[in-house]
PDB file of C-alpha atoms in Angstrom:
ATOM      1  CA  UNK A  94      33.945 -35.429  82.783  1.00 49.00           C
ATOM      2  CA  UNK A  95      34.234 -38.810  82.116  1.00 48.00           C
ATOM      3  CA  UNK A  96      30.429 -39.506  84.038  1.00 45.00           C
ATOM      4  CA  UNK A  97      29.540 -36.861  81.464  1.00 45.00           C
ATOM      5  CA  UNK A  98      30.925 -38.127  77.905  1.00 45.00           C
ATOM      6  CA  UNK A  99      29.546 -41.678  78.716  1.00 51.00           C
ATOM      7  CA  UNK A 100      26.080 -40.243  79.023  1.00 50.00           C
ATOM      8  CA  UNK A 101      26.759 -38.594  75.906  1.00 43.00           C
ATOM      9  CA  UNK A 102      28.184 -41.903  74.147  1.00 46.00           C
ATOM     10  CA  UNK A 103      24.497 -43.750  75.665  1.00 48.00           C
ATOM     11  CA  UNK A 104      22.569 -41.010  74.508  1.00 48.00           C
ATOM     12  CA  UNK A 105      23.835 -41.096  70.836  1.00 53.00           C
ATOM     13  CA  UNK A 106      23.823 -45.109  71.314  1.00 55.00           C
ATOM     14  CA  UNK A 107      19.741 -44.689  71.920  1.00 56.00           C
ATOM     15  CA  UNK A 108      19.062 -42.197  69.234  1.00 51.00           C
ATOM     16  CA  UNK A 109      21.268 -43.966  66.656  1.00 53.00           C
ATOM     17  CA  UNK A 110      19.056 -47.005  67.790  1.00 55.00           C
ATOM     18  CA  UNK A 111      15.706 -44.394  67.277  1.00 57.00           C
ATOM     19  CA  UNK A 112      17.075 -43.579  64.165  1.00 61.00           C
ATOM     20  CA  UNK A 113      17.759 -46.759  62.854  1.00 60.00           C
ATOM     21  CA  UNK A 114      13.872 -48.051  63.920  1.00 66.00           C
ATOM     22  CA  UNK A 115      12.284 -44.896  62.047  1.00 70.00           C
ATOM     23  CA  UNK A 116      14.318 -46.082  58.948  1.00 74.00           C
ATOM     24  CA  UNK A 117      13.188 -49.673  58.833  1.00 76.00           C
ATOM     25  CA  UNK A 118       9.729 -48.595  59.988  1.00 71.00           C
ATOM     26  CA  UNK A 119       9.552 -45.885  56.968  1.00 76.00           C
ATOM     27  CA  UNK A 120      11.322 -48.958  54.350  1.00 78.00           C
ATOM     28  CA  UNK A 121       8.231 -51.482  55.764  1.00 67.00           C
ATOM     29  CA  UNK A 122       5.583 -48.524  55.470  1.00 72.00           C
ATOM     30  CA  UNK A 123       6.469 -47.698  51.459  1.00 74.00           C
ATOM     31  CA  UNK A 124       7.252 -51.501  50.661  1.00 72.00           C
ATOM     32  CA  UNK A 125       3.384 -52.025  52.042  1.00 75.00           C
ATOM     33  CA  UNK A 126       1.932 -48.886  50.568  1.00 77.00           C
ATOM     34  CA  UNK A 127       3.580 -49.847  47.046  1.00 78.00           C
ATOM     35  CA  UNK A 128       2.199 -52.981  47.361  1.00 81.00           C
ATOM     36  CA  UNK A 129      -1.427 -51.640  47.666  1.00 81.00           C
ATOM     37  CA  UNK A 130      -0.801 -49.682  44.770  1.00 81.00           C
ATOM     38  CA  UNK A 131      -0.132 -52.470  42.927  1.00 85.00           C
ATOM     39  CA  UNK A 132      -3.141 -54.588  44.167  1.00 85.00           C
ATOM     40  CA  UNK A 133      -5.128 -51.117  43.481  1.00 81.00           C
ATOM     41  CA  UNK A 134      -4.015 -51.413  39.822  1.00 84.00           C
ATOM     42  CA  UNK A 135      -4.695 -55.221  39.448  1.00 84.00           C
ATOM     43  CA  UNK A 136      -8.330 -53.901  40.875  1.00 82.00           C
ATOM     44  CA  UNK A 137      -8.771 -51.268  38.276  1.00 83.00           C
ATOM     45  CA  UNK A 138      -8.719 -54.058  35.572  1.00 87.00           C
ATOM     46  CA  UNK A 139     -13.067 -54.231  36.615  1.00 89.00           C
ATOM     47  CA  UNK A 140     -15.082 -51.104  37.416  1.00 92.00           C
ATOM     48  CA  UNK A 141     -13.909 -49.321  40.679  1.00 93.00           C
ATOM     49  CA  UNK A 142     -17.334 -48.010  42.522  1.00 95.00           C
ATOM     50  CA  UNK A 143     -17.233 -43.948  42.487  1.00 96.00           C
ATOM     51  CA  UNK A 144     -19.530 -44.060  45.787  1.00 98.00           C
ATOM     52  CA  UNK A 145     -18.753 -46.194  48.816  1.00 98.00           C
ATOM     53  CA  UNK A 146     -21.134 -45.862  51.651  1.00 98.00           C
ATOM     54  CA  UNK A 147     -19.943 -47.022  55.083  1.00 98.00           C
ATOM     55  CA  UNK A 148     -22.194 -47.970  58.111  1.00 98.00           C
ATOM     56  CA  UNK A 149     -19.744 -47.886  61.282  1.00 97.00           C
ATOM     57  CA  UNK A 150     -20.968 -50.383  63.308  1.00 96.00           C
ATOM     58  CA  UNK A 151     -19.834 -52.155  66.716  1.00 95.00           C
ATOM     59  CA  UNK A 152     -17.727 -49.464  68.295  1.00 95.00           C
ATOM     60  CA  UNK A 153     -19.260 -50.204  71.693  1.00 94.00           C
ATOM     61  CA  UNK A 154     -18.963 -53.616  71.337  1.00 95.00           C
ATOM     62  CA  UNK A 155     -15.432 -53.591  70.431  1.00 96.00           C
ATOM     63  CA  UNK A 156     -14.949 -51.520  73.651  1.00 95.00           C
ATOM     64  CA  UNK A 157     -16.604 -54.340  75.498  1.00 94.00           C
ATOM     65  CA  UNK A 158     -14.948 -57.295  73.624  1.00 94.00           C
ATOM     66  CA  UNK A 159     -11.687 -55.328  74.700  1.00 94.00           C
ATOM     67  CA  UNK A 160     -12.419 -54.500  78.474  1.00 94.00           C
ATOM     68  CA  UNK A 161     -11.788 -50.744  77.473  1.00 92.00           C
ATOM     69  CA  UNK A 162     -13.321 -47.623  78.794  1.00 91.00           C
ATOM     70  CA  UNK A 163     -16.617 -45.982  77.697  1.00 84.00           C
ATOM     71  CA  UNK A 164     -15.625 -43.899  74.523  1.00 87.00           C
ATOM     72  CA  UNK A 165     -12.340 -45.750  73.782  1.00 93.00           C
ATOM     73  CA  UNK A 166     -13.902 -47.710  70.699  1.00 94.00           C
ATOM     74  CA  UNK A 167     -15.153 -44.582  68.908  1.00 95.00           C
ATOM     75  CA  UNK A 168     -11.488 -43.662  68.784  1.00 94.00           C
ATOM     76  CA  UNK A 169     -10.309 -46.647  67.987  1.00 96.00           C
ATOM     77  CA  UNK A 170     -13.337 -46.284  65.084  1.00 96.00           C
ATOM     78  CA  UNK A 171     -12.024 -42.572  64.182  1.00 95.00           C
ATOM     79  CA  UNK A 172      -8.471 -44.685  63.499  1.00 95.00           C
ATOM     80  CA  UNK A 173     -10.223 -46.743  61.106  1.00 96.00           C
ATOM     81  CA  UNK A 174     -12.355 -44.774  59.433  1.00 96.00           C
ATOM     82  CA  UNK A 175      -8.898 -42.858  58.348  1.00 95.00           C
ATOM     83  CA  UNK A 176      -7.589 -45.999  57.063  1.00 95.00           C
ATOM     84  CA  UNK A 177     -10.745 -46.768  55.013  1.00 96.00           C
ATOM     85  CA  UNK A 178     -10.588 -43.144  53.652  1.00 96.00           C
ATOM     86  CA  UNK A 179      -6.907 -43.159  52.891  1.00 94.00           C
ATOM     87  CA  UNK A 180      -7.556 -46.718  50.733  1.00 95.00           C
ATOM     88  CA  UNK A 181     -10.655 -45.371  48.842  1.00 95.00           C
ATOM     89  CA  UNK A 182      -9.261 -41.911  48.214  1.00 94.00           C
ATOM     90  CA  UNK A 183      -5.699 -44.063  46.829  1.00 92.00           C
ATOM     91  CA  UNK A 184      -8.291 -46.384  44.945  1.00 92.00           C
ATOM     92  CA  UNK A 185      -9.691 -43.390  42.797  1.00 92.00           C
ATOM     93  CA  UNK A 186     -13.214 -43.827  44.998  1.00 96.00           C
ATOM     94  CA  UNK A 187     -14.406 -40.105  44.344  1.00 97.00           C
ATOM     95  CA  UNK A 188     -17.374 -40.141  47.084  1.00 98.00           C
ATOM     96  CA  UNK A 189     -17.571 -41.711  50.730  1.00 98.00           C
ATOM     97  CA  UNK A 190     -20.531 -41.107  52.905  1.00 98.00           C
ATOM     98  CA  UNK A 191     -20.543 -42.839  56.574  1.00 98.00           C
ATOM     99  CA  UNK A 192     -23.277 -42.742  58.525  1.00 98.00           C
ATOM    100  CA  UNK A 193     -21.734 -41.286  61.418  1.00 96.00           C
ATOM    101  CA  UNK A 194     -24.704 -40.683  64.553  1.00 96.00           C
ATOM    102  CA  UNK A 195     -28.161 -41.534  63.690  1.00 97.00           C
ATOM    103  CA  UNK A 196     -30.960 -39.290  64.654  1.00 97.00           C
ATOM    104  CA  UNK A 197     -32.115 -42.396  66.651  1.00 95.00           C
ATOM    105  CA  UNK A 198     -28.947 -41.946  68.754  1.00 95.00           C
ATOM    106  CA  UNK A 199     -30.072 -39.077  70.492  1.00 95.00           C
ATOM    107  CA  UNK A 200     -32.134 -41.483  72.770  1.00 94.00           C
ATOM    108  CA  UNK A 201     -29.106 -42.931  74.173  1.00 93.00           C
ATOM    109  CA  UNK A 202     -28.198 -41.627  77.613  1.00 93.00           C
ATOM    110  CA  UNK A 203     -27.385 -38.329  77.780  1.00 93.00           C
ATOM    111  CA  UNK A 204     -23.981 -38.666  79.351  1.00 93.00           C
ATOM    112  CA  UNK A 205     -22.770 -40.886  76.738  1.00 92.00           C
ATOM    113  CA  UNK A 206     -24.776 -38.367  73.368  1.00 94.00           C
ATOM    114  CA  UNK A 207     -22.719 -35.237  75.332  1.00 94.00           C
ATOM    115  CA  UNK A 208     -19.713 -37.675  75.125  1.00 93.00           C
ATOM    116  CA  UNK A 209     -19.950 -38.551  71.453  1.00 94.00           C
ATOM    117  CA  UNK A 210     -20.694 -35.087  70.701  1.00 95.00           C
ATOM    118  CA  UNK A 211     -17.367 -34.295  72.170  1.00 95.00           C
ATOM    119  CA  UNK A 212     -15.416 -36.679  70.409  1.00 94.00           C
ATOM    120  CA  UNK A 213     -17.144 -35.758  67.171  1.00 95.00           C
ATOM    121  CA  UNK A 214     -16.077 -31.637  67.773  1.00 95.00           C
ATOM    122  CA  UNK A 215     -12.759 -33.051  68.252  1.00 95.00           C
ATOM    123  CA  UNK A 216     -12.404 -34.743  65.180  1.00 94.00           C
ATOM    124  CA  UNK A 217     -14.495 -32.127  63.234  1.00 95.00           C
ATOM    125  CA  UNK A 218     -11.624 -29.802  64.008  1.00 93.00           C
ATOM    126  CA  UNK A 219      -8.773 -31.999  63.499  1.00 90.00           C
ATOM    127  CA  UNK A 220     -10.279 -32.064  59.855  1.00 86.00           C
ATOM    128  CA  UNK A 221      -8.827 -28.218  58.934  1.00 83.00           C
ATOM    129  CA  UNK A 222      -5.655 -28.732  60.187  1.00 85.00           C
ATOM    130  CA  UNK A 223      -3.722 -28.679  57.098  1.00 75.00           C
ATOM    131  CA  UNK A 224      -1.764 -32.439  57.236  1.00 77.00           C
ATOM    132  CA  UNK A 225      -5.533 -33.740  57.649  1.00 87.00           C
ATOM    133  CA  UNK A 226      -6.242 -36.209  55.426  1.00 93.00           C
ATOM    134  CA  UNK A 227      -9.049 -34.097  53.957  1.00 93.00           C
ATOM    135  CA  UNK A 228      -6.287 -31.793  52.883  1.00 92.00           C
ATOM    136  CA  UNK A 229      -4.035 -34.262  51.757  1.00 93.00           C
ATOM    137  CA  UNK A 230      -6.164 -35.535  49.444  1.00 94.00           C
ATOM    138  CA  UNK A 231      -8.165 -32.599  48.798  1.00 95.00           C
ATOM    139  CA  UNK A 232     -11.464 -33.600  49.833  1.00 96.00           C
ATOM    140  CA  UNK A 233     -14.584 -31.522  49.989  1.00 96.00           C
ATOM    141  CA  UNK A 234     -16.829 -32.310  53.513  1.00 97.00           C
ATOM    142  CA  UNK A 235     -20.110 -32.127  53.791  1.00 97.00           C
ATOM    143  CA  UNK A 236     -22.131 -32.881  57.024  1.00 98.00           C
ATOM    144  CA  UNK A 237     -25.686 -33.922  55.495  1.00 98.00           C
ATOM    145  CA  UNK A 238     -28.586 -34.105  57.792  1.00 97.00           C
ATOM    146  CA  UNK A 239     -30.661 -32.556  60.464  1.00 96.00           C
ATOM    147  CA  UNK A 240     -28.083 -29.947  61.585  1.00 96.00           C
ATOM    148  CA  UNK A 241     -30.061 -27.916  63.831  1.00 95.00           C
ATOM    149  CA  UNK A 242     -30.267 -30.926  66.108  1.00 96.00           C
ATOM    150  CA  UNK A 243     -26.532 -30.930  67.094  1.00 95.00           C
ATOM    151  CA  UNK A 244     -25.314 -29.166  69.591  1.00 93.00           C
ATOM    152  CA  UNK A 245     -24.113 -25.358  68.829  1.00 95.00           C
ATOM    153  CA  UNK A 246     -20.724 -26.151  69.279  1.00 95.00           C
ATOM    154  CA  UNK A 247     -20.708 -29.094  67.229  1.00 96.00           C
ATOM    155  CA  UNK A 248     -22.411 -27.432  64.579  1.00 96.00           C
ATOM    156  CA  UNK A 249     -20.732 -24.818  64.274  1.00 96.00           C
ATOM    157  CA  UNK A 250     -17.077 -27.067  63.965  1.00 96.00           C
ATOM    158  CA  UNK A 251     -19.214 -28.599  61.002  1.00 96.00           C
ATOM    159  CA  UNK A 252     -19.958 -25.601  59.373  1.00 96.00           C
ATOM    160  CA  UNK A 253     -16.336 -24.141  59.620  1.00 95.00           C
ATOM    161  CA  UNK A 254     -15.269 -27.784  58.077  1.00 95.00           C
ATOM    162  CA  UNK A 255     -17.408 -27.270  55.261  1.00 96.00           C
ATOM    163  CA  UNK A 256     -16.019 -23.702  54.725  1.00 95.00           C
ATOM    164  CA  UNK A 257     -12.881 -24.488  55.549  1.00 94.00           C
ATOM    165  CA  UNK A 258     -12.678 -27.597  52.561  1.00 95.00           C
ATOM    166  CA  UNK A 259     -15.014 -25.844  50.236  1.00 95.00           C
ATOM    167  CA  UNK A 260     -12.620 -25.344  47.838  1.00 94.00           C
ATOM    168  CA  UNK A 261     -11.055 -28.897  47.543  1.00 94.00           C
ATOM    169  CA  UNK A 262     -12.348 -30.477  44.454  1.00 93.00           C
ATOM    170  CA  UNK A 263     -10.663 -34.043  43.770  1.00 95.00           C
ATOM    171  CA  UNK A 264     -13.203 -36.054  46.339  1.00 97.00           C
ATOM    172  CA  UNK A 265     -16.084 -35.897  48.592  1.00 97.00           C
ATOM    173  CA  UNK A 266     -16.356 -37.209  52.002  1.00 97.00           C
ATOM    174  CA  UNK A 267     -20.289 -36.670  53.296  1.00 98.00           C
ATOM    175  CA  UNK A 268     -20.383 -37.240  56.834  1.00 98.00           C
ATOM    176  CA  UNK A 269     -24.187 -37.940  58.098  1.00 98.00           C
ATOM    177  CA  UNK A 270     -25.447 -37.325  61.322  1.00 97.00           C
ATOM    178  CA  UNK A 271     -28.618 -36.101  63.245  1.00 97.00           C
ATOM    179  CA  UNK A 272     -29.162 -38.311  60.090  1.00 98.00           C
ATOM    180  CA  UNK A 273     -31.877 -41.321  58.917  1.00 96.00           C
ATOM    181  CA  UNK A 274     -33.669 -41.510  55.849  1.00 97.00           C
ATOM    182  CA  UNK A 275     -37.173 -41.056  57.135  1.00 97.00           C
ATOM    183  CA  UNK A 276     -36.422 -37.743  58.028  1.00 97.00           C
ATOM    184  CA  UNK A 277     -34.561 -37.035  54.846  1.00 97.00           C
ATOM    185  CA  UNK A 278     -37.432 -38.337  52.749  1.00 97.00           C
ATOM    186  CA  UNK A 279     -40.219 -36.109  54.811  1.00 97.00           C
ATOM    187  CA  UNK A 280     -37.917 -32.780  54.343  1.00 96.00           C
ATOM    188  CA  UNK A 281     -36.876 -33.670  50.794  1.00 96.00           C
ATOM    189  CA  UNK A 282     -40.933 -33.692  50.480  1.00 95.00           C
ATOM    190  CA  UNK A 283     -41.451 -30.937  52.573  1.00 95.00           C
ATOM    191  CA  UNK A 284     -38.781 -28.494  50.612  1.00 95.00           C
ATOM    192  CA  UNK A 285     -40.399 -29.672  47.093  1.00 93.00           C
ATOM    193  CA  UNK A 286     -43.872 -28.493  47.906  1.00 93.00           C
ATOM    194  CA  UNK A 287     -42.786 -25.049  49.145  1.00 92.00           C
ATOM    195  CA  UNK A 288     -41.289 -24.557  46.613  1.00 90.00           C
ATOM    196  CA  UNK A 289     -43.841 -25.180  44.139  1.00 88.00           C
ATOM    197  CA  UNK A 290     -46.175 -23.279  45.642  1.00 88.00           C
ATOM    198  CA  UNK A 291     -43.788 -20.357  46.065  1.00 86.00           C
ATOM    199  CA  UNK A 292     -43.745 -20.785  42.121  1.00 84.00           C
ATOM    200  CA  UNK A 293     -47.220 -21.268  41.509  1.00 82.00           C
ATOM    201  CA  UNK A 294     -47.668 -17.930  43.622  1.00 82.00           C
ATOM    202  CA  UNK A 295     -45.822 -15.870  41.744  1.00 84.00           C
ATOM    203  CA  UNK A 296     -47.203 -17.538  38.559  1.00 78.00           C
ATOM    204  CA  UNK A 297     -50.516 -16.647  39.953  1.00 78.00           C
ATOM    205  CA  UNK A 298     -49.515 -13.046  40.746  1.00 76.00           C
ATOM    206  CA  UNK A 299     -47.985 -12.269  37.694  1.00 73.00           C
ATOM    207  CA  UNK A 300     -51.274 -13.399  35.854  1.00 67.00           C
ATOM    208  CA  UNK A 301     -49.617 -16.254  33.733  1.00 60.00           C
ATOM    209  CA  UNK A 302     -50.717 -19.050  36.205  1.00 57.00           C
ATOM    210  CA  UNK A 303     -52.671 -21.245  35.600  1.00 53.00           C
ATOM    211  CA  UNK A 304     -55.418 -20.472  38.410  1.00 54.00           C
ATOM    212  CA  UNK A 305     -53.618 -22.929  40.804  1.00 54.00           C
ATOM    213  CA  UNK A 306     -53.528 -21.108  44.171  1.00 52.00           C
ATOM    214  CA  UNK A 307     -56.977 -23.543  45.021  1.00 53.00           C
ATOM    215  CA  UNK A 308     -55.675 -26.774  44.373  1.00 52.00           C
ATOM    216  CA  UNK A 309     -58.723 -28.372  43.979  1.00 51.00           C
ATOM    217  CA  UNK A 310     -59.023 -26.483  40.940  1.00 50.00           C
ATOM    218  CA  UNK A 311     -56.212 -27.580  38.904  1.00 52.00           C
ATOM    219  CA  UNK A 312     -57.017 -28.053  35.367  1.00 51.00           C
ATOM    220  CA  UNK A 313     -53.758 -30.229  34.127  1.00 50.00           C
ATOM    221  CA  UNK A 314     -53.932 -33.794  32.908  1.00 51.00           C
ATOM    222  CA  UNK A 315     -54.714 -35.813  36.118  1.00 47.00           C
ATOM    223  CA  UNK A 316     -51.105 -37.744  34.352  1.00 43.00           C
ATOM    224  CA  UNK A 317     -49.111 -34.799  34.859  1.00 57.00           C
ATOM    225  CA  UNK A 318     -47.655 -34.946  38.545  1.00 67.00           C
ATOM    226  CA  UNK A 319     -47.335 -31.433  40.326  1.00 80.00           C
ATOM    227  CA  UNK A 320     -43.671 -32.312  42.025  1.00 86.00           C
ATOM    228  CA  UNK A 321     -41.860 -34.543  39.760  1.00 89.00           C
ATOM    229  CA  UNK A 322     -39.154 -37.171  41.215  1.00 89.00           C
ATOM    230  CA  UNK A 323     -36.275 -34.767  40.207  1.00 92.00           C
ATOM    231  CA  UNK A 324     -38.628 -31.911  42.493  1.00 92.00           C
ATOM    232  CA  UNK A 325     -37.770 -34.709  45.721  1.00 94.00           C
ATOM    233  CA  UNK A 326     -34.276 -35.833  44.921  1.00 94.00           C
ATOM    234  CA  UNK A 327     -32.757 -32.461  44.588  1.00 94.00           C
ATOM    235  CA  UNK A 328     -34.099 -31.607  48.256  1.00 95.00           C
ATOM    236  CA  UNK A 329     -32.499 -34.968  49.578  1.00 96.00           C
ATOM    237  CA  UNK A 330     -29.887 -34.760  51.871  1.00 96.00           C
ATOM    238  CA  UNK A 331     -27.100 -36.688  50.331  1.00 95.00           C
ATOM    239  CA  UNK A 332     -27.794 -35.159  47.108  1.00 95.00           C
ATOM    240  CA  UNK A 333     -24.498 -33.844  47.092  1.00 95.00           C
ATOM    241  CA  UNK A 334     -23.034 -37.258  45.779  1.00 96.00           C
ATOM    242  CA  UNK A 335     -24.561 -40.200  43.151  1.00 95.00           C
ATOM    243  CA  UNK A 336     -26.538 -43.090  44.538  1.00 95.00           C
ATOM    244  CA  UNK A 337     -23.727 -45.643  46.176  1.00 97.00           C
ATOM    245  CA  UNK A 338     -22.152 -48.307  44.015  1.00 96.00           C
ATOM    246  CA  UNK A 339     -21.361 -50.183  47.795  1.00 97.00           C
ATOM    247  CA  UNK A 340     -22.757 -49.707  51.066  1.00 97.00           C
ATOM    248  CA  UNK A 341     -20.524 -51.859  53.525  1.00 98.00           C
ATOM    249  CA  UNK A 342     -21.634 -52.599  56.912  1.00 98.00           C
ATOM    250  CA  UNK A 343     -19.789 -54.270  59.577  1.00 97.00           C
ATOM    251  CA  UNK A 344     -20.237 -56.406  62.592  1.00 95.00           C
ATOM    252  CA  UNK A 345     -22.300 -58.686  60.743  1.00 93.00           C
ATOM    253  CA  UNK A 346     -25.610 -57.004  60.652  1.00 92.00           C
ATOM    254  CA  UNK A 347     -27.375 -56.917  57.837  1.00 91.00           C
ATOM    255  CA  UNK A 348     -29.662 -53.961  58.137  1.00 92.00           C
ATOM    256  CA  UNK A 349     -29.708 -50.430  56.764  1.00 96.00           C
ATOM    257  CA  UNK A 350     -30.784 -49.068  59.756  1.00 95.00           C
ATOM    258  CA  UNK A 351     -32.688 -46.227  58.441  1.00 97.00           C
ATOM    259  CA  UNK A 352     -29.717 -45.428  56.255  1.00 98.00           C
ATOM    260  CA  UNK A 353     -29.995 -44.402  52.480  1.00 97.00           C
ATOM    261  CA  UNK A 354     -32.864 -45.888  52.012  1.00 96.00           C
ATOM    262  CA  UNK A 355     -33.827 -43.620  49.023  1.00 96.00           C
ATOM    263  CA  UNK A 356     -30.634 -44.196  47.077  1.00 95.00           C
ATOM    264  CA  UNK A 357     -29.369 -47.147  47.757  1.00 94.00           C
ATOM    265  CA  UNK A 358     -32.117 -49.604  45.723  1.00 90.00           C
ATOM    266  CA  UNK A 359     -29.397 -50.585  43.290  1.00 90.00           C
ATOM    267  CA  UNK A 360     -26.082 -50.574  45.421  1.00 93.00           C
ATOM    268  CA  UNK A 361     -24.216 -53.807  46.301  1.00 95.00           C
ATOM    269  CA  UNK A 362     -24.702 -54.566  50.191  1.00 95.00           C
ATOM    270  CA  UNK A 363     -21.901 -55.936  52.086  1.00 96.00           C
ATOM    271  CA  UNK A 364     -21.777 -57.339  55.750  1.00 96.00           C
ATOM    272  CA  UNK A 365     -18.668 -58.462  56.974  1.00 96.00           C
ATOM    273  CA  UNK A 366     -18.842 -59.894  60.521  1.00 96.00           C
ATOM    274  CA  UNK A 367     -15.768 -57.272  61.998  1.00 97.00           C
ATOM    275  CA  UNK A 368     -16.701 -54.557  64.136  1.00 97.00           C
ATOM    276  CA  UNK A 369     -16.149 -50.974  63.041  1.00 97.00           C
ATOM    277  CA  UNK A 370     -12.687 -50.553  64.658  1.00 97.00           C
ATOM    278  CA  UNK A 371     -11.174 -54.019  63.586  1.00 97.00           C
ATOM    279  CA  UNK A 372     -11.884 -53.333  59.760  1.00 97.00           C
ATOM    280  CA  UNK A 373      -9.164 -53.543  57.572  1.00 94.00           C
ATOM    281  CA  UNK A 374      -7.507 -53.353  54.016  1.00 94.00           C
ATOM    282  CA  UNK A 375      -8.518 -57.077  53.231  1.00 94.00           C
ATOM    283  CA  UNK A 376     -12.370 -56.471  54.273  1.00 96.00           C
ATOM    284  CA  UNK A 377     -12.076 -53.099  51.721  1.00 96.00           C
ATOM    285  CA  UNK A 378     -10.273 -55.482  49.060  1.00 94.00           C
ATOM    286  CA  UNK A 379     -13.010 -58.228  49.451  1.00 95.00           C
ATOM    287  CA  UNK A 380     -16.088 -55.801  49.187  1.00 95.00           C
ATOM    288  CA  UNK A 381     -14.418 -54.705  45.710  1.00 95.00           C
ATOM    289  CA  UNK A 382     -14.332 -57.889  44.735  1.00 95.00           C
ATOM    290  CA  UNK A 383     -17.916 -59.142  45.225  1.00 94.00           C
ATOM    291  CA  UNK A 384     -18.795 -55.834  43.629  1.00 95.00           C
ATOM    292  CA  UNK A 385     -17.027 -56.062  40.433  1.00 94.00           C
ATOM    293  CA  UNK A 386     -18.715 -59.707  40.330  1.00 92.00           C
ATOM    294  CA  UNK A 387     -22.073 -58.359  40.740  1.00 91.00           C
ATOM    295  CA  UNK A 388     -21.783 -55.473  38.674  1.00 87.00           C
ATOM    296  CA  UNK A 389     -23.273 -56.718  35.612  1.00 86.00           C
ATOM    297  CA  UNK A 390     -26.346 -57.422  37.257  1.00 84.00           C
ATOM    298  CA  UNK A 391     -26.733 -54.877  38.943  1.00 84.00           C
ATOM    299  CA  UNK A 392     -25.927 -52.527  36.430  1.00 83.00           C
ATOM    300  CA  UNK A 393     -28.836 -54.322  34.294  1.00 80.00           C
ATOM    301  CA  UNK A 394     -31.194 -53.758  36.766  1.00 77.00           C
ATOM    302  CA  UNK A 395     -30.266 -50.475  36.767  1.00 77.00           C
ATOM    303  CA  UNK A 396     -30.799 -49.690  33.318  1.00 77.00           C
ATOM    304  CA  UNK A 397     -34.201 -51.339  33.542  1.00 73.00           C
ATOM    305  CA  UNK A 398     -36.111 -48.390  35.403  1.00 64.00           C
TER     306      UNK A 398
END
């Protein structure tokens, strides 16, 4: 009996001790949290971008760097790419698009494409669950690009995602992969010309055409362009969200990489030497800031097209 109440006494001991870490833990956690807030305020003072684009760079590296396993820095990656979301969504950032597996990527051995597919399933369904941070901040997911490329399992997690969060309406997250902007571009292109000639076909065979079925034979002003630049950009991929204020990219590259290239003529560019998985608040806070200082320009340059 006596064996038995001290093991009772130790066992309240520890979980009085458990207790007692989760409170000061919790205290730390909102003391931090209200001071972003407040540095988020201070912030709001300039213009806050509505789009941030993100370019996740140097997960494999990091993996290297730390002597970890193949994989283990895309989930170190997936851990930071919840932080950054967390911080935009708290900054009043309305759209975030990160360029999550290139179309290039699919030349990478196959072992390591089957495991990234994997890991992006995984996470795809982790999204519904309903304490997902999609949920919590009600954001609407799209996965932009060449779908048909993924695998069907994969796929299919991204459509049930984008059913699943169809109804959330106070941000968007746009997650692009079997993604690059070449291939955008060429079915933006592609998708505009159908369907003009769908509707000069049925111009033509209602008899209020204008004759256009041969080409060659158009009559119009040689001024007046067939597909118009609204005809592409609705047929874009990422069309779902406004050109991006800031497209950050880490591990100190400075190339888009085949990303955006359509839509981001007028965005600020960032490089910050971390990789991916080592990105932080301060990086976010510091990308901000170099925006809101070049924001006049930019937004003069803008104006000028």
């Amino acid at each position: 009996m006596k064996v038995f109440l001290g093991d009772l006494v130790l066992i309240q001991g520890s979980i009085m001790k458990k207790d007692g870490r989760s409170r000061i833990n919790c205290i730390f956690e909102n003391f931090v949290t209200f001071l972003r807030k407040c540095t988020f305020r201070v912030l709001s003072v300039g213009p806050i971008p509505e789009h941030i684009a993100y370019i996740m760079d140097g997960n494999r590296r990091y993996a290297k760097k730390q002597n970890l396993i193949e994989g283990t820095g895309h989930r170190v990656g997936f851990l930071a790419l919840m932080s950054m979301l967390k911080y935009c969504y708290e900054m009043g950032v309305r759209y975030v698009t990160i360029y999550a597996f290139s179309i290039d990527n699919f030349k990478r051995r196959p072992e390591e494409v089957q495991s990234l597919m994997d890991l992006m399933q995984e996470k795809i369904e982790g999204l519904m669950e309903e304490e997902s941070i999609v949920n919590r901040y009600g954001v609407r997911v799209h996965f932009l690009g060449n779908l048909k490329l993924l695998s069907e399992p994969v796929r299919l997690a991204a459509e049930r995602a984008m059913v699943a969060t169809a109804n959330n309406s106070k941000a968007v997250l746009s997650i692009c992969v079997a993604y690059n902007s070449t291939n955008e571009i060429v079915h933006a292109v592609e998708k505009a010309c159908e369907e003009k000639w769908e509707e000069i076909s049925l111009l033509n065979a209602s008899g209020s055409g204008y004759g256009l079925i041969g080409l060659e034979c158009i009559e119009k002003d040689e001024g007046e362009n067939l597909i118009k630049l609204i005809d592409i950009e609705k047929h874009m991929y990422v069309s779902v969200a406004p050109d991006p204020d800031i497209l950050i990219r880490t591990s100190g590259e400075t190339r888009l990489s085949n990303f955006l290239l359509w839509q981001s003529a007028y965005c600020y560019l960032y490089s910050t030497p971390v990789l991916w998985p080592e990105i932080g608040f301060r990086h976010l806070l510091w990308a901000i800031l170099n925006f809101q200082r070049n924001h006049f320009y930019l937004e003069k340059k803008r104006k000028q097209l």
